Structures are given as structure tokens and as C-alpha cells.
Amino acid sequence: MDKTLDEARVAFITTAGVRLKTDPPFETKKGDPTFRIIPGDVDYGDLTVNHEHYDIRDALEDINLVFPLDILRQFAREGKIGEVAPHHFGLMGYIPQVKKLMNKTAPAIADQLQEDQVDIALLSPG
């Protein structure tokens, strides 16, 4: 990367099961290799978490614990990063279908990151 951090466009990817309330829930019993796009300007009231492989109670109270997009926004306002990317990604971390994850999900996310000209992608487990 030829940019400094204060010039970088930053995206966030989480496997904590974060999604828009209007998106279909993740399949938590069998695992789910799909992802949900979360707009960079999303209102946190429009987000939820569905995941059965960790205790989500605290995340439901404060999604910043697993998806700190508000902190990225603050860093952008303060000039610590260049800007928040237009799209971020929620996955459900229980994904036994590894081939689907590697062959379909990961390339689709990578394509969107490239299209959005993201310089840094931060990852958070669920």
C-alpha cells in the first residue's frame, strides 16, 4: 500500500453473525458460508446478530463489541484513517462448508473490496 493510514480507506469484516435486520438470518445449525453486505453509513439500530456458537447477548446490546464501525467512523472524523469504506461484511463464523467459503464467498468479498478500492480490511471473529 502506497498510502499512509490517514489516507487509507478501511473496511470491516466480522464472523460474529452481524447483519441488517432486513437481511435473511444466517443458518446457524448447519453452518452458513454466505455473507451479508453492511453499508458504511448504516444506522446501528438497523443491525442485529444471529449466531448460536457464542453468547451474543452483549453483542446485541452493543454491536460495537464485535463490529466496531462506529469506532472506524470516529477515526475517519479525527483524521486517523482516510475514510470508512462504503461496504462492510458480516458472516456467521460457523462455516463447515470450507470449499464454498474459499471458492465463492471469499472471492466475492475480495471483488467487492477491490471495487470499493479498500486499502485495509479489518477482521473480527465471532
PDB file of N, CA, C and O in Angstrom, residues 82-114:
ATOM      1  N   GLY A  82      -8.200   7.509   6.480  1.00  0.00           N
ATOM      2  CA  GLY A  82      -8.698   8.363   5.411  1.00  0.00           C
ATOM      3  C   GLY A  82     -10.204   8.394   5.344  1.00  0.00           C
ATOM      4  O   GLY A  82     -10.820   9.463   5.373  1.00  0.00           O
ATOM      5  N   GLU A  83     -10.811   7.210   5.264  1.00  0.00           N
ATOM      6  CA  GLU A  83     -12.265   7.136   5.205  1.00  0.00           C
ATOM      7  C   GLU A  83     -12.747   5.720   5.473  1.00  0.00           C
ATOM      8  O   GLU A  83     -12.002   4.751   5.361  1.00  0.00           O
ATOM      9  N   VAL A  84     -14.018   5.642   5.805  1.00  0.00           N
ATOM     10  CA  VAL A  84     -14.694   4.365   6.019  1.00  0.00           C
ATOM     11  C   VAL A  84     -15.191   3.887   4.658  1.00  0.00           C
ATOM     12  O   VAL A  84     -15.766   4.666   3.894  1.00  0.00           O
ATOM     13  N   ALA A  85     -14.975   2.623   4.359  1.00  0.00           N
ATOM     14  CA  ALA A  85     -15.408   2.050   3.083  1.00  0.00           C
ATOM     15  C   ALA A  85     -16.935   2.075   2.974  1.00  0.00           C
ATOM     16  O   ALA A  85     -17.631   2.084   3.989  1.00  0.00           O
ATOM     17  N   PRO A  86     -17.445   2.053   1.748  1.00  0.00           N
ATOM     18  CA  PRO A  86     -18.899   2.082   1.574  1.00  0.00           C
ATOM     19  C   PRO A  86     -19.594   0.764   1.924  1.00  0.00           C
ATOM     20  O   PRO A  86     -20.792   0.761   2.179  1.00  0.00           O
ATOM     21  N   HIS A  87     -18.844  -0.339   1.937  1.00  0.00           N
ATOM     22  CA  HIS A  87     -19.437  -1.649   2.238  1.00  0.00           C
ATOM     23  C   HIS A  87     -18.559  -2.401   3.237  1.00  0.00           C
ATOM     24  O   HIS A  87     -17.333  -2.358   3.160  1.00  0.00           O
ATOM     25  N   HIS A  88     -19.242  -3.121   4.133  1.00  0.00           N
ATOM     26  CA  HIS A  88     -18.588  -3.969   5.129  1.00  0.00           C
ATOM     27  C   HIS A  88     -19.302  -5.316   5.078  1.00  0.00           C
ATOM     28  O   HIS A  88     -20.345  -5.450   4.431  1.00  0.00           O
ATOM     29  N   PHE A  89     -18.770  -6.314   5.790  1.00  0.00           N
ATOM     30  CA  PHE A  89     -19.250  -7.676   5.568  1.00  0.00           C
ATOM     31  C   PHE A  89     -19.483  -8.416   6.870  1.00  0.00           C
ATOM     32  O   PHE A  89     -18.638  -8.419   7.755  1.00  0.00           O
ATOM     33  N   GLY A  90     -20.653  -9.038   6.949  1.00  0.00           N
ATOM     34  CA  GLY A  90     -20.999  -9.878   8.077  1.00  0.00           C
ATOM     35  C   GLY A  90     -21.092 -11.327   7.621  1.00  0.00           C
ATOM     36  O   GLY A  90     -21.715 -11.621   6.600  1.00  0.00           O
ATOM     37  N   LEU A  91     -20.454 -12.200   8.359  1.00  0.00           N
ATOM     38  CA  LEU A  91     -20.535 -13.637   8.125  1.00  0.00           C
ATOM     39  C   LEU A  91     -20.891 -14.297   9.448  1.00  0.00           C
ATOM     40  O   LEU A  91     -20.767 -13.691  10.506  1.00  0.00           O
ATOM     41  N   MET A  92     -21.305 -15.533   9.379  1.00  0.00           N
ATOM     42  CA  MET A  92     -21.553 -16.324  10.572  1.00  0.00           C
ATOM     43  C   MET A  92     -20.380 -17.285  10.685  1.00  0.00           C
ATOM     44  O   MET A  92     -20.133 -18.058   9.769  1.00  0.00           O
ATOM     45  N   GLY A  93     -19.626 -17.207  11.758  1.00  0.00           N
ATOM     46  CA  GLY A  93     -18.356 -17.901  11.876  1.00  0.00           C
ATOM     47  C   GLY A  93     -18.380 -19.414  11.859  1.00  0.00           C
ATOM     48  O   GLY A  93     -17.343 -20.038  11.678  1.00  0.00           O
ATOM     49  N   TYR A  94     -19.538 -20.012  12.017  1.00  0.00           N
ATOM     50  CA  TYR A  94     -19.613 -21.470  11.944  1.00  0.00           C
ATOM     51  C   TYR A  94     -19.840 -21.837  10.483  1.00  0.00           C
ATOM     52  O   TYR A  94     -20.955 -21.758   9.973  1.00  0.00           O
ATOM     53  N   ILE A  95     -18.733 -22.218   9.808  1.00  0.00           N
ATOM     54  CA  ILE A  95     -18.792 -22.463   8.363  1.00  0.00           C
ATOM     55  C   ILE A  95     -18.087 -23.785   8.045  1.00  0.00           C
ATOM     56  O   ILE A  95     -16.921 -23.809   7.643  1.00  0.00           O
ATOM     57  N   PRO A  96     -18.778 -24.912   8.224  1.00  0.00           N
ATOM     58  CA  PRO A  96     -18.137 -26.181   7.895  1.00  0.00           C
ATOM     59  C   PRO A  96     -17.987 -26.409   6.386  1.00  0.00           C
ATOM     60  O   PRO A  96     -17.229 -27.282   5.972  1.00  0.00           O
ATOM     61  N   GLN A  97     -18.679 -25.618   5.566  1.00  0.00           N
ATOM     62  CA  GLN A  97     -18.583 -25.740   4.106  1.00  0.00           C
ATOM     63  C   GLN A  97     -17.395 -24.907   3.615  1.00  0.00           C
ATOM     64  O   GLN A  97     -17.546 -23.894   2.937  1.00  0.00           O
ATOM     65  N   VAL A  98     -16.200 -25.361   3.944  1.00  0.00           N
ATOM     66  CA  VAL A  98     -14.988 -24.591   3.687  1.00  0.00           C
ATOM     67  C   VAL A  98     -14.777 -24.341   2.188  1.00  0.00           C
ATOM     68  O   VAL A  98     -14.351 -23.256   1.794  1.00  0.00           O
ATOM     69  N   LYS A  99     -15.099 -25.316   1.357  1.00  0.00           N
ATOM     70  CA  LYS A  99     -14.897 -25.125  -0.088  1.00  0.00           C
ATOM     71  C   LYS A  99     -15.774 -24.000  -0.618  1.00  0.00           C
ATOM     72  O   LYS A  99     -15.333 -23.193  -1.435  1.00  0.00           O
ATOM     73  N   LYS A 100     -17.023 -23.914  -0.168  1.00  0.00           N
ATOM     74  CA  LYS A 100     -17.901 -22.820  -0.590  1.00  0.00           C
ATOM     75  C   LYS A 100     -17.343 -21.482  -0.106  1.00  0.00           C
ATOM     76  O   LYS A 100     -17.384 -20.488  -0.824  1.00  0.00           O
ATOM     77  N   LEU A 101     -16.841 -21.475   1.116  1.00  0.00           N
ATOM     78  CA  LEU A 101     -16.249 -20.258   1.664  1.00  0.00           C
ATOM     79  C   LEU A 101     -15.060 -19.815   0.811  1.00  0.00           C
ATOM     80  O   LEU A 101     -14.955 -18.650   0.425  1.00  0.00           O
ATOM     81  N   MET A 102     -14.183 -20.756   0.486  1.00  0.00           N
ATOM     82  CA  MET A 102     -12.969 -20.425  -0.265  1.00  0.00           C
ATOM     83  C   MET A 102     -13.255 -20.119  -1.736  1.00  0.00           C
ATOM     84  O   MET A 102     -12.633 -19.224  -2.315  1.00  0.00           O
ATOM     85  N   ASN A 103     -14.172 -20.861  -2.341  1.00  0.00           N
ATOM     86  CA  ASN A 103     -14.377 -20.740  -3.781  1.00  0.00           C
ATOM     87  C   ASN A 103     -15.439 -19.727  -4.188  1.00  0.00           C
ATOM     88  O   ASN A 103     -15.443 -19.269  -5.330  1.00  0.00           O
ATOM     89  N   LYS A 104     -16.348 -19.392  -3.278  1.00  0.00           N
ATOM     90  CA  LYS A 104     -17.435 -18.483  -3.633  1.00  0.00           C
ATOM     91  C   LYS A 104     -17.452 -17.234  -2.756  1.00  0.00           C
ATOM     92  O   LYS A 104     -17.412 -16.113  -3.260  1.00  0.00           O
ATOM     93  N   THR A 105     -17.530 -17.418  -1.449  1.00  0.00           N
ATOM     94  CA  THR A 105     -17.695 -16.296  -0.530  1.00  0.00           C
ATOM     95  C   THR A 105     -16.471 -15.382  -0.509  1.00  0.00           C
ATOM     96  O   THR A 105     -16.595 -14.168  -0.703  1.00  0.00           O
ATOM     97  N   ALA A 106     -15.314 -15.950  -0.240  1.00  0.00           N
ATOM     98  CA  ALA A 106     -14.101 -15.127  -0.133  1.00  0.00           C
ATOM     99  C   ALA A 106     -13.811 -14.361  -1.427  1.00  0.00           C
ATOM    100  O   ALA A 106     -13.522 -13.158  -1.371  1.00  0.00           O
ATOM    101  N   PRO A 107     -13.905 -14.998  -2.607  1.00  0.00           N
ATOM    102  CA  PRO A 107     -13.678 -14.220  -3.834  1.00  0.00           C
ATOM    103  C   PRO A 107     -14.707 -13.113  -4.050  1.00  0.00           C
ATOM    104  O   PRO A 107     -14.359 -12.031  -4.530  1.00  0.00           O
ATOM    105  N   ALA A 108     -15.956 -13.356  -3.679  1.00  0.00           N
ATOM    106  CA  ALA A 108     -16.982 -12.319  -3.835  1.00  0.00           C
ATOM    107  C   ALA A 108     -16.684 -11.125  -2.925  1.00  0.00           C
ATOM    108  O   ALA A 108     -16.831  -9.963  -3.335  1.00  0.00           O
ATOM    109  N   ILE A 109     -16.279 -11.396  -1.695  1.00  0.00           N
ATOM    110  CA  ILE A 109     -15.907 -10.318  -0.778  1.00  0.00           C
ATOM    111  C   ILE A 109     -14.677  -9.588  -1.312  1.00  0.00           C
ATOM    112  O   ILE A 109     -14.636  -8.351  -1.338  1.00  0.00           O
ATOM    113  N   ALA A 110     -13.681 -10.326  -1.765  1.00  0.00           N
ATOM    114  CA  ALA A 110     -12.465  -9.707  -2.311  1.00  0.00           C
ATOM    115  C   ALA A 110     -12.794  -8.827  -3.518  1.00  0.00           C
ATOM    116  O   ALA A 110     -12.248  -7.722  -3.647  1.00  0.00           O
ATOM    117  N   ASP A 111     -13.678  -9.290  -4.374  1.00  0.00           N
ATOM    118  CA  ASP A 111     -14.083  -8.489  -5.534  1.00  0.00           C
ATOM    119  C   ASP A 111     -14.721  -7.177  -5.094  1.00  0.00           C
ATOM    120  O   ASP A 111     -14.433  -6.117  -5.654  1.00  0.00           O
ATOM    121  N   GLN A 112     -15.604  -7.236  -4.097  1.00  0.00           N
ATOM    122  CA  GLN A 112     -16.256  -6.020  -3.619  1.00  0.00           C
ATOM    123  C   GLN A 112     -15.251  -5.079  -2.963  1.00  0.00           C
ATOM    124  O   GLN A 112     -15.318  -3.858  -3.147  1.00  0.00           O
ATOM    125  N   LEU A 113     -14.310  -5.643  -2.203  1.00  0.00           N
ATOM    126  CA  LEU A 113     -13.271  -4.814  -1.591  1.00  0.00           C
ATOM    127  C   LEU A 113     -12.452  -4.091  -2.661  1.00  0.00           C
ATOM    128  O   LEU A 113     -12.152  -2.900  -2.525  1.00  0.00           O
ATOM    129  N   GLN A 114     -12.121  -4.808  -3.725  1.00  0.00           N
ATOM    130  CA  GLN A 114     -11.373  -4.181  -4.822  1.00  0.00           C
ATOM    131  C   GLN A 114     -12.213  -3.119  -5.519  1.00  0.00           C
ATOM    132  O   GLN A 114     -11.723  -2.029  -5.813  1.00  0.00           O
TER     133      GLN A 114
END
